[in-house]
Coordinates of C-alpha atoms in Angstrom, one line a residue:
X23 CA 55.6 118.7 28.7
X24 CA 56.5 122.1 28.3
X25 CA 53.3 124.4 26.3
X26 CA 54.7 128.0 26.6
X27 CA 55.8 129.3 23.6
X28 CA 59.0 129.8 23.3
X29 CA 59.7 133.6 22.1
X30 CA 62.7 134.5 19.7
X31 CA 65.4 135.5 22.4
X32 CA 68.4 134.0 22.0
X33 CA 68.8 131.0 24.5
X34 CA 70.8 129.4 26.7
X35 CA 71.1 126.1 27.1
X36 CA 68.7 125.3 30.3
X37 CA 67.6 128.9 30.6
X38 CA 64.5 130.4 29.0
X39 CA 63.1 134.0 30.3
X40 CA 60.8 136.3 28.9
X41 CA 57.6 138.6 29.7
X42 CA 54.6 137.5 29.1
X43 CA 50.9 138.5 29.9
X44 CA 47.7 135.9 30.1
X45 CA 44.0 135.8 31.4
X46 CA 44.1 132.3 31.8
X47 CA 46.2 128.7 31.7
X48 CA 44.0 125.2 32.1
X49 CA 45.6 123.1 34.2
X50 CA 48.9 121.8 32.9
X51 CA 52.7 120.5 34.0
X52 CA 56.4 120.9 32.7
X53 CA 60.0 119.4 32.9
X54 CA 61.1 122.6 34.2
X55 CA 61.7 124.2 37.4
X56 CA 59.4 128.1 37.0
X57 CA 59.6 131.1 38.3
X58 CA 56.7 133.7 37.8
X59 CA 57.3 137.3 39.0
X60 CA 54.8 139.2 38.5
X61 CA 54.6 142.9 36.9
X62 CA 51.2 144.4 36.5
X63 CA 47.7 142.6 37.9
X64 CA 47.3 139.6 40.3
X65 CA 48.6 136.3 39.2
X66 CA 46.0 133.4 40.9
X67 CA 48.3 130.2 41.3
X68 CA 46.0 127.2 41.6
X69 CA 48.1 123.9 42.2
X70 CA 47.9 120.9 45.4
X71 CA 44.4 121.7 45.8
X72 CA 45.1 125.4 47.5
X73 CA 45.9 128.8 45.5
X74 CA 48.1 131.4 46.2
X75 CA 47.1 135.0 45.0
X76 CA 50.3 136.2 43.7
X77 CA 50.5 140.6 43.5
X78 CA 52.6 142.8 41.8
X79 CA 56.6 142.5 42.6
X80 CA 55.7 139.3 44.2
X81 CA 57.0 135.6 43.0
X82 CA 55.7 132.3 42.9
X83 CA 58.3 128.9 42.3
X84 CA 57.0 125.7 40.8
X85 CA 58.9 122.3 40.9
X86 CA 59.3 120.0 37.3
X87 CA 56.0 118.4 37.1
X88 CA 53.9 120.0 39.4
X89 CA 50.4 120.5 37.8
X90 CA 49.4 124.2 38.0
X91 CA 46.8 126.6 36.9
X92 CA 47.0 130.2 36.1
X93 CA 44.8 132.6 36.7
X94 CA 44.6 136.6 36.3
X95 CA 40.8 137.8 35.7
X96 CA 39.4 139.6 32.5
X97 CA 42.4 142.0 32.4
X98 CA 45.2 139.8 32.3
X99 CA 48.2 139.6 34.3
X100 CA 51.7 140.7 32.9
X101 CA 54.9 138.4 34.3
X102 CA 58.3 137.7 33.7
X103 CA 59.2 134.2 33.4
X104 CA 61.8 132.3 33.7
X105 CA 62.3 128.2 33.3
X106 CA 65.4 126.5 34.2
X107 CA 66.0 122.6 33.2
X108 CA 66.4 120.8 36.6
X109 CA 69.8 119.5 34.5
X110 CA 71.4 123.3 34.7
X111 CA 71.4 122.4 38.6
X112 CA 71.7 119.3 38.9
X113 CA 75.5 120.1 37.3
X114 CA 76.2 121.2 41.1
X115 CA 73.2 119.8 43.3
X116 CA 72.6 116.1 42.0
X117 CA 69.4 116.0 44.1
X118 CA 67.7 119.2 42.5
X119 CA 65.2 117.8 40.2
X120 CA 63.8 115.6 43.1
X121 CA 63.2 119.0 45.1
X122 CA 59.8 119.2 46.3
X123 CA 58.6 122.7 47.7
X124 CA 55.5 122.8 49.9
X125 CA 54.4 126.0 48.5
X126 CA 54.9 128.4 45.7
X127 CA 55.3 131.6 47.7
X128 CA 58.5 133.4 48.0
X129 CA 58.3 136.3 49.8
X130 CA 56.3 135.0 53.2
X131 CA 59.6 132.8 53.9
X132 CA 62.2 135.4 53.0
X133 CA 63.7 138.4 55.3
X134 CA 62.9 142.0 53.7
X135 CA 66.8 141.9 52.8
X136 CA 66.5 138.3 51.8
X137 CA 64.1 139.5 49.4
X138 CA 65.6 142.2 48.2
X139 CA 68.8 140.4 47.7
X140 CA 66.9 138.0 45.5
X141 CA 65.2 140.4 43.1
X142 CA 68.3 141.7 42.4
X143 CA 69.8 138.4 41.3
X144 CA 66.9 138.3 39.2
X145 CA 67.3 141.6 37.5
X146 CA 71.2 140.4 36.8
X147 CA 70.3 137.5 35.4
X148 CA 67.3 139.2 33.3
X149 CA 69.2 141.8 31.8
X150 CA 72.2 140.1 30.9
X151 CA 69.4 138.2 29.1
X152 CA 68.2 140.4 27.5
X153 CA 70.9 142.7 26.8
X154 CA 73.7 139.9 25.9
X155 CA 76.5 141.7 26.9
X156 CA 80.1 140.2 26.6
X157 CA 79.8 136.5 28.7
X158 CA 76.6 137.1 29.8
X159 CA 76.2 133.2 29.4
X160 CA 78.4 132.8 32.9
X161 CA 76.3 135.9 34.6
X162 CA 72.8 134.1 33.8
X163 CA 73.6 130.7 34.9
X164 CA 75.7 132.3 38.0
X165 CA 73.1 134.4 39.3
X166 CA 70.4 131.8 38.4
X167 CA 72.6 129.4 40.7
X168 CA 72.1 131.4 43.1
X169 CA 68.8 132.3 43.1
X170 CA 68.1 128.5 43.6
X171 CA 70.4 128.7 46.5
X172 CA 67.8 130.6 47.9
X173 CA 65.0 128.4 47.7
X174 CA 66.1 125.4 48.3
X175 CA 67.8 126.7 51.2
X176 CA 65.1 129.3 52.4
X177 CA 61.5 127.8 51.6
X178 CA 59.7 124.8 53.0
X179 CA 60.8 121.6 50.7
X180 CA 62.1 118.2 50.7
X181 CA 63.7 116.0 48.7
X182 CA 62.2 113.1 47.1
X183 CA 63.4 109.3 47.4
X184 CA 64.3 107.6 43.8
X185 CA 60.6 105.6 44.3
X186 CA 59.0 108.9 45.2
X187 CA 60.5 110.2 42.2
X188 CA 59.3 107.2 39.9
X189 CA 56.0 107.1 41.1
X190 CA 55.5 111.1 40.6
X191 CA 57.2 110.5 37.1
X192 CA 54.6 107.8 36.5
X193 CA 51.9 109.6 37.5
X194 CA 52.8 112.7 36.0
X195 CA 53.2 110.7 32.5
X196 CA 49.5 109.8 32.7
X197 CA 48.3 113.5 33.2
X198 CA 50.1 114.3 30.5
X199 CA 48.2 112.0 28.2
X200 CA 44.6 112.6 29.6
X201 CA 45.5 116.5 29.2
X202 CA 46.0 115.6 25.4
X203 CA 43.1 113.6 25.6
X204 CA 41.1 116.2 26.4
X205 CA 42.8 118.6 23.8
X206 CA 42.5 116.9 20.9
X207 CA 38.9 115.8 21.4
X208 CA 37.1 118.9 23.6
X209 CA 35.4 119.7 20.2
X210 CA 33.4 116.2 20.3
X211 CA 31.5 114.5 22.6
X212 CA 34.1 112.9 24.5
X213 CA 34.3 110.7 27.7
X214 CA 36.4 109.7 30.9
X215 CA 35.7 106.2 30.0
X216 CA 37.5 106.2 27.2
X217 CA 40.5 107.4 28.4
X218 CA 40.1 104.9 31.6
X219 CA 40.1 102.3 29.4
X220 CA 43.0 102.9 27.1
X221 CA 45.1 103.4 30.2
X222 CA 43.6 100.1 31.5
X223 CA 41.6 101.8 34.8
X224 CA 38.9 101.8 36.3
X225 CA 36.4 104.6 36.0
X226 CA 36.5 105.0 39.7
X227 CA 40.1 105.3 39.8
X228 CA 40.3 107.5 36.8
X229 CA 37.8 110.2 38.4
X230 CA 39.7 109.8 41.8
X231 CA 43.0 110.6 39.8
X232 CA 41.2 113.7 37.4
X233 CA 40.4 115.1 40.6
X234 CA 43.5 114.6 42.8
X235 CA 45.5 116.2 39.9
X236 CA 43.3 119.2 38.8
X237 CA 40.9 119.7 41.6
X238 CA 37.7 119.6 39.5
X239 CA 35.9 117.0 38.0
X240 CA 36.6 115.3 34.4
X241 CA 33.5 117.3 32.9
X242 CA 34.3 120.6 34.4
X243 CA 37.6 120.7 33.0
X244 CA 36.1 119.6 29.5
X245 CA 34.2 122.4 30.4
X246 CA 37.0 125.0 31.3
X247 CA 38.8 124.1 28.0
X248 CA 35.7 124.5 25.8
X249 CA 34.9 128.0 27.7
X250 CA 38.7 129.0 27.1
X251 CA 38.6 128.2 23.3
X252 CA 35.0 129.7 23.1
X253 CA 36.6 132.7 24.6
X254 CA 39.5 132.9 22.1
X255 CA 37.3 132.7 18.9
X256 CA 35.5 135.5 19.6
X257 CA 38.4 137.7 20.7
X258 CA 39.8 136.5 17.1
X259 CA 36.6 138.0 15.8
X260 CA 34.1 135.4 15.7
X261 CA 30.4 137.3 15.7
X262 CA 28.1 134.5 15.2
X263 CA 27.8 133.2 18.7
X264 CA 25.7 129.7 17.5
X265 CA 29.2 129.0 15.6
X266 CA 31.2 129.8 18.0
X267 CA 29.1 127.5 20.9
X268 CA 28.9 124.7 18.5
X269 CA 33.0 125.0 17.6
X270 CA 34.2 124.7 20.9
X271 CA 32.5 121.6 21.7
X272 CA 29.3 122.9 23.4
X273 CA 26.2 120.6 22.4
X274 CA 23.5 123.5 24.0
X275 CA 23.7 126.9 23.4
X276 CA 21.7 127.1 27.0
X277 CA 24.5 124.9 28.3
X278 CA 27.4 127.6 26.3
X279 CA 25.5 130.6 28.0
X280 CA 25.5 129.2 31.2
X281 CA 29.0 128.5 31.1
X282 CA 30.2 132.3 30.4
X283 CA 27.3 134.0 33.2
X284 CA 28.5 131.6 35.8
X285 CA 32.8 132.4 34.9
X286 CA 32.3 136.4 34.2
X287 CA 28.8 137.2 34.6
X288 CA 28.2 138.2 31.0
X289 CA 26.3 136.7 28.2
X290 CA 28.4 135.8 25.1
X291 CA 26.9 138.1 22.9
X292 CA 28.1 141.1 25.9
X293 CA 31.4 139.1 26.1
X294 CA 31.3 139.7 22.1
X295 CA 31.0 143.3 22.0
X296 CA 32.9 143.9 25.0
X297 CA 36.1 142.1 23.0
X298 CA 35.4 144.0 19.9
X299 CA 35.6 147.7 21.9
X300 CA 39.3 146.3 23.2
X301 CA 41.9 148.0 22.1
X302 CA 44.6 145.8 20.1
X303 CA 48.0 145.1 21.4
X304 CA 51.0 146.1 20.1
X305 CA 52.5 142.8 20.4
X306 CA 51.2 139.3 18.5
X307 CA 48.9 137.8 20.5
X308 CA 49.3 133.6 20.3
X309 CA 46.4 131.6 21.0
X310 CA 46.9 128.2 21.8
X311 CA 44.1 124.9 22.8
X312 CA 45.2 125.7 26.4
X313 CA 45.9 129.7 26.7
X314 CA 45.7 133.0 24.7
X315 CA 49.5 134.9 25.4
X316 CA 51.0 137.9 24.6
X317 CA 55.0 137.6 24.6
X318 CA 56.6 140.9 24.6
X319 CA 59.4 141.6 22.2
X320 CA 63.1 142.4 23.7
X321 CA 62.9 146.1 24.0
X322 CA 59.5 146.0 26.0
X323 CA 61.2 143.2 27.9
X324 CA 63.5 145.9 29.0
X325 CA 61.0 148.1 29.7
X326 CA 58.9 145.9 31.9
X327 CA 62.4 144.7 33.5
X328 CA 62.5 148.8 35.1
X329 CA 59.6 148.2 36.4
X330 CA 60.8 145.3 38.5

């Protein structure tokens, strides 16, 4: 399950980079391995139940279907990003896609020359990327290669047995389906119990699986979701506040008040102004059920790229 965006590089097979910048990602999971070095602000990583506050020039590495959530406060947080199919390594390393890290910080567990040697890879691979020079297809994958050399041989990780690796697969399959769930019904009254019982659990299990995988209750990420959505309606303009309350699935405007004081300390109607005096970007600006991203074009790729 893979819900970035995919921008209008040119790709290679099993390689996807590009620059993005976000406020916020609900909870959510993908096929590929990802690598988040960040630019400008502090990226919060929220995944296993801990979260890793992420700074400019730092990195953080997630594993194929590790749930995460992203988040970078009121002023957003500009990254690169770059996936990579566990397939691309598993070419050379058969066991790669059942590598478990046991956390997404990179620089703690590297040498300062370590480190150093790894940006660099990255900055390769990046701008042959980006710039597509003659074979640039061999320097992406090669430097890529080795980038994930590093990892797996430098940070804390292990590698999965095949049952490990079905039951994670299994259970990863299920979050994938309530995180739909919750998607295409936020704007309703919706319920846990429902969901329990198409997937033929108990409502005990169910909540103890919601909050093993996301670290919050069912309701507060129904909640999270409906804020988010709230959030992007009025940065798309929305003035009425009642309309927006009532279109993101709020049933009590009390209830939709409470729910932006308690994340950012502002009433709606000061969230509202405040998103009207914000300047426009230069770039689109593609909201989604789960996010609001900005994806920068190639040239400002390059740009940020320097600044790495």
């Amino acid at each position: 399950m893979n819900k970035y965006e995919i921008v209008q590089h040119p790709q290679i097979d099993g390689i996807t980079l590009f620059f993005d910048n976000l406020t916020y990602r609900t909870p959510h999971i993908h096929r590929e391995w990802e690598l988040l070095w960040v630019v400008r602000g502090t990226l919060a990583v929220h995944s296993g139940g801990a979260q890793y506050r992420i700074e400019p020039g730092r990195m953080a590495v997630l594993a194929p279907l590790q749930p995460h959530e992203l988040w970078a406060g009121p002023e957003g947080c500009t990254f690169l990003c770059l996936q990579v199919s566990p397939q691309l390594l598993t070419r050379f390393f058969p066991a790669a896609g059942r590598v478990r890290l046991d956390t997404p910080e990179v620089a703690p567990h590297l040498s300062g020359p370590e480190y150093e040697a790894l940006k660099q890879a990255l900055r390769q691979a990046a701008r042959a990327y980006l710039e597509q020079p003659p074979f640039y297809q061999l320097c992406c994958a090669g430097q890529i290669c080795l980038v994930w050399h590093t990892f797996f041989s430098r940070l804390p990780c292990r590698v999965l047995t095949a049952e490990e690796d079905a039951k994670a697969k299994k259970r990863s399959a299920r979050l994938t389906r309530l995180l739909e769930f919750v998607d295409n019904n936020y704007m309703h009254p919706i319920r846990l119990a429902d969901f329990a019982q198409a997937e033929g659990c108990t409502m005990n299990y169910m909540s103890y699986f919601v909050r093993q995988c996301l670290d919050q209750s069912f309701q507060e990420y129904v909640e999270t979701v409906r804020f988010d959505h709230a959030c992007k309606l009025i940065d798309a303009g929305a003035v009425r506040m009642t309309d927006v309350c009532f279109a993101a699935g709020f049933s009590d405007y009390r209830y939709f008040c409470r729910a932006f004081r308690r994340r950012l300390g502002l009433t709606p109607e000061e969230y509202c102004r405040r998103a009207q005096l914000a300047p426009q970007p230069e770039t689109p600006v593609r909201p989604s059920a789960d996010s609001t991203e900005r994806f920068y074009s190639r040239r400002e790729s390059l740009e940020l790229l320097k600044q790495l």
